[in-house]
């Protein structure tokens, strides 16, 4: 898979996800003060920034968990802002939530089936299940085991597999390395890099700047609820705003 | 003699389990205790009674047919009422302290109970519940096994088994369990939160209605206050079993019925003190195991 390592963020026409002037927050306070970004299909767009920069709020707004106060969110051109989360999921947004959030008292298989809950066609569900099992043979071995008994690495695989079960058009991956052992962080990045070949848009939220930029085509840096830098991974790697976003 | 007590205890346990399952399901998906649940049990029995009156008035005499109408009406109407209560009393209070839901459903239960007392024809008097099941009994030694009790036991056990299968084998069951464990993640997977909650309350309330009808048929009587004790017992059973687990609720119900039966046997003065004995034992049990018998581990639900 070749992807643009140089040049501006992808153009609007090809965007899987387009966020424009988004304002969102909790109670009185706005966490996001007008954020715009695009995610193109077939490549990874990353979202960088320190804790409290607004990354989680942006993810929650895209998934419908925190309805935005202003601005637009479009999936393949279609407005999705303000829709309830299950509708957004049904339109093709897959989520790999922060902390993996597997259902601990459901089996591995049942966890995967929740990812395809909106799919009615049994044959399609089986195909998705087979594809996940092929990508993660470990999940087939552990099929009947409760997800709460899996290791952190296995839970990470399960969370990714579950996010793919609905065959999404856009995949939102939130802090996938958080809480994983260093050895598995590396594997996890390799798995995420492999998702590019699916041709879907991927928004990757990460703290791990260097490993993220190595697999992302382009990205955005959030600070104080605003985009302070945007560009190709190559450009971002040496961008002064990146340093100040984390240490400023 | 012992066999007789075992059977009676099992029968009571099944009725309590039907009530306790509702408590545990509601707690599972919404983290709330719905205190009107006992009164839904009672209203289910009265709905069946009213249906009986209407159907016999229309000239239907076949007992099985009458019973089918009564069950359909009681379960259907209570399922709708349960969903309605979830919609107007429970869902709007999401995010409010759990004690507010407790209070609001306590008041709703009182309103249901008083409405039956005031508006059902002679509602303040105990009502005879029609005997629609075959009379007669097996007799062996001192053991009498009435056919009607056997049918009721089978009906109750079948309902509990069906609920277990629904939760573990169906798409709706998967949704209920996922929402109980993590509603937010369930939603981003595409599982609609509100619809799942409404379905859960409908299911729990239909089971309550079945408990009311089975209880009425077993004792051949129903009164407007029957929900108070059945509600307290169902709630205790669910807590004893470790709120949130359906099998825990069934176990808790069986433990409670066993305590009652044992109390009636060992306490001098007999069955008059069985509830005092059983609730006393539950209090002792709770101090020994504060989280219930099948204690909910971190995120264990339904």
PDB file of C-alpha atoms in Angstrom, chain A residues 6 14 24 50 52 90 99 109 134 142 160 184 190 197 214-215 223 232:
ATOM      1  CA  UNK A   6       4.371  14.248   1.432  1.00  0.00           C
ATOM      2  CA  UNK A  14     -12.091  11.596  -1.095  1.00  0.00           C
ATOM      3  CA  UNK A  24     -17.975  20.057  21.817  1.00  0.00           C
ATOM      4  CA  UNK A  50      -1.146  15.688  25.279  1.00  0.00           C
ATOM      5  CA  UNK A  52      -6.475  17.174  28.042  1.00  0.00           C
ATOM      6  CA  UNK A  90     -24.848   1.290  11.738  1.00  0.00           C
ATOM      7  CA  UNK A  99      -8.790   0.816  27.240  1.00  0.00           C
ATOM      8  CA  UNK A 109     -17.047 -15.119  20.323  1.00  0.00           C
ATOM      9  CA  UNK A 134      -7.777 -15.648  10.084  1.00  0.00           C
ATOM     10  CA  UNK A 142     -10.055 -18.763  22.840  1.00  0.00           C
ATOM     11  CA  UNK A 160      -9.562  -4.735  17.124  1.00  0.00           C
ATOM     12  CA  UNK A 184       2.944  -5.962  22.715  1.00  0.00           C
ATOM     13  CA  UNK A 190       2.105  -3.783  13.264  1.00  0.00           C
ATOM     14  CA  UNK A 197      -4.804  -2.628   3.200  1.00  0.00           C
ATOM     15  CA  UNK A 214       5.837   5.769  11.244  1.00  0.00           C
ATOM     16  CA  UNK A 215       2.572   4.146  10.142  1.00  0.00           C
ATOM     17  CA  UNK A 223      -3.619  21.523  21.809  1.00  0.00           C
ATOM     18  CA  UNK A 232       2.039  14.680   6.385  1.00  0.00           C
TER      19      UNK A 232
END
